[in-house]
XYZ file of C-alpha atoms in Angstrom:
152
model
C -27.093 15.560 97.221
C -30.510 15.672 98.673
C -31.674 18.843 100.340
C -33.447 18.270 103.586
C -37.188 19.022 103.412
C -36.826 21.460 106.333
C -34.235 23.429 104.371
C -36.566 23.584 101.368
C -39.369 24.904 103.530
C -37.035 27.371 105.244
C -35.717 28.747 101.950
C -39.224 28.829 100.488
C -40.495 30.865 103.431
C -37.412 33.093 103.330
C -37.923 33.722 99.614
C -41.601 34.520 100.181
C -40.825 36.944 103.024
C -38.126 38.704 101.012
C -40.412 38.969 97.985
C -43.275 40.386 100.014
C -40.995 42.813 101.881
C -39.523 44.007 98.573
C -42.997 44.687 97.201
C -44.051 46.556 100.328
C -40.716 48.345 100.678
C -41.143 49.741 97.207
C -43.642 52.559 97.468
C -43.967 52.729 93.700
C -47.032 51.416 91.947
C -46.754 49.685 88.602
C -47.857 52.862 86.823
C -45.224 54.900 88.681
C -42.576 52.371 87.680
C -43.736 52.539 84.050
C -43.744 56.348 84.180
C -40.224 56.372 85.579
C -38.989 54.036 82.849
C -40.595 56.244 80.199
C -39.032 59.344 81.762
C -35.611 57.670 81.810
C -36.005 56.758 78.154
C -36.870 60.407 77.426
C -33.731 61.440 79.326
C -31.646 59.053 77.247
C -33.062 60.450 73.995
C -32.689 64.044 75.255
C -29.059 63.345 76.154
C -28.389 62.094 72.620
C -30.068 65.168 71.145
C -28.063 67.390 73.468
C -24.826 65.779 72.299
C -25.901 66.492 68.714
C -26.460 70.132 69.756
C -30.131 69.819 68.867
C -31.160 71.943 71.841
C -34.754 72.587 70.856
C -35.584 68.893 70.494
C -33.571 67.966 73.591
C -35.497 70.593 75.574
C -38.821 69.194 74.310
C -37.775 65.635 75.098
C -36.756 66.678 78.624
C -40.135 68.363 79.126
C -41.880 65.196 77.958
C -39.851 63.121 80.409
C -40.670 65.495 83.249
C -44.365 65.011 82.528
C -43.825 61.339 83.423
C -41.473 61.792 86.393
C -40.314 65.169 87.609
C -37.870 63.740 90.158
C -35.190 62.802 87.609
C -32.390 65.348 87.909
C -30.967 64.563 84.456
C -34.136 65.877 82.811
C -33.976 69.148 84.765
C -30.271 69.474 83.971
C -30.842 68.909 80.246
C -33.714 71.381 80.260
C -31.547 73.950 82.062
C -28.574 73.441 79.776
C -30.742 73.700 76.656
C -32.418 76.828 78.034
C -28.962 78.327 78.568
C -27.810 77.467 75.037
C -31.056 78.784 73.561
C -30.600 82.079 75.443
C -33.826 81.637 77.387
C -34.251 83.855 80.466
C -31.615 83.254 83.135
C -34.287 82.789 85.765
C -35.638 79.800 83.793
C -32.163 78.284 83.741
C -31.913 78.966 87.483
C -35.223 77.235 88.187
C -34.306 74.172 86.109
C -30.789 73.868 87.533
C -32.103 74.380 91.066
C -34.578 71.534 90.550
C -31.825 69.274 89.213
C -29.696 70.147 92.222
C -32.521 69.620 94.737
C -33.847 66.262 93.473
C -30.417 64.609 93.351
C -31.645 61.626 91.310
C -28.957 61.283 88.636
C -28.651 58.550 86.020
C -26.845 59.783 82.895
C -25.014 62.873 84.138
C -23.105 63.497 87.340
C -24.423 65.603 90.161
C -21.234 67.672 89.838
C -22.357 68.947 86.432
C -25.704 69.962 87.902
C -24.010 71.795 90.749
C -21.714 73.633 88.333
C -24.671 74.718 86.170
C -26.549 75.830 89.283
C -23.553 77.790 90.630
C -22.868 79.372 87.240
C -26.492 80.473 86.965
C -26.431 81.878 90.497
C -23.408 83.968 89.521
C -25.205 85.162 86.384
C -28.038 86.404 88.601
C -25.635 88.208 90.925
C -25.865 85.712 93.761
C -22.126 85.068 94.031
C -22.159 84.277 97.756
C -24.691 81.473 97.389
C -22.810 80.129 94.358
C -19.593 80.029 96.372
C -21.419 78.335 99.262
C -22.900 75.701 96.931
C -19.470 74.926 95.493
C -17.760 74.911 98.891
C -20.357 72.521 100.298
C -19.109 70.146 97.615
C -15.401 70.938 97.747
C -14.678 67.552 96.165
C -15.650 68.973 92.764
C -12.411 69.535 90.892
C -12.800 70.889 87.402
C -11.726 73.993 85.554
C -15.302 75.239 85.577
C -15.703 74.776 89.325
C -12.353 76.417 90.082
C -13.170 79.309 87.773
C -16.541 79.838 89.463
C -14.939 79.651 92.914
C -12.485 82.371 91.870
C -15.285 84.723 90.857
């Protein structure tokens, strides 16, 4: 079958317009894209280290990833979880979990885990009302941890 020349031109123009609009719709520069990919790779490595219970290295890897892109919630969550397991100050854990919760850019972990860590840390700092509010705003979180924290 032969495609009409007008159809070729139409699809060529359509492809060009879509390509240009995609480039302009994406506010990220090539360096920002590269930084994000590096940060995601750091998150992947940090996740593996976390699963191996190598909290010190996972924490360092999360910090490295955050130097490339601080908007990735997984990195903040890993940093907060490692800080908790390393018995770092509760207010550090609160800051990291709050950042994970506020950015809401999850790749490897679920937002629910970030919310649970945030709520748990709020309770540890005596802010039970805010913890309850955070959990109730996401009443679709059903886990033993979430139910336990709601009961407190």
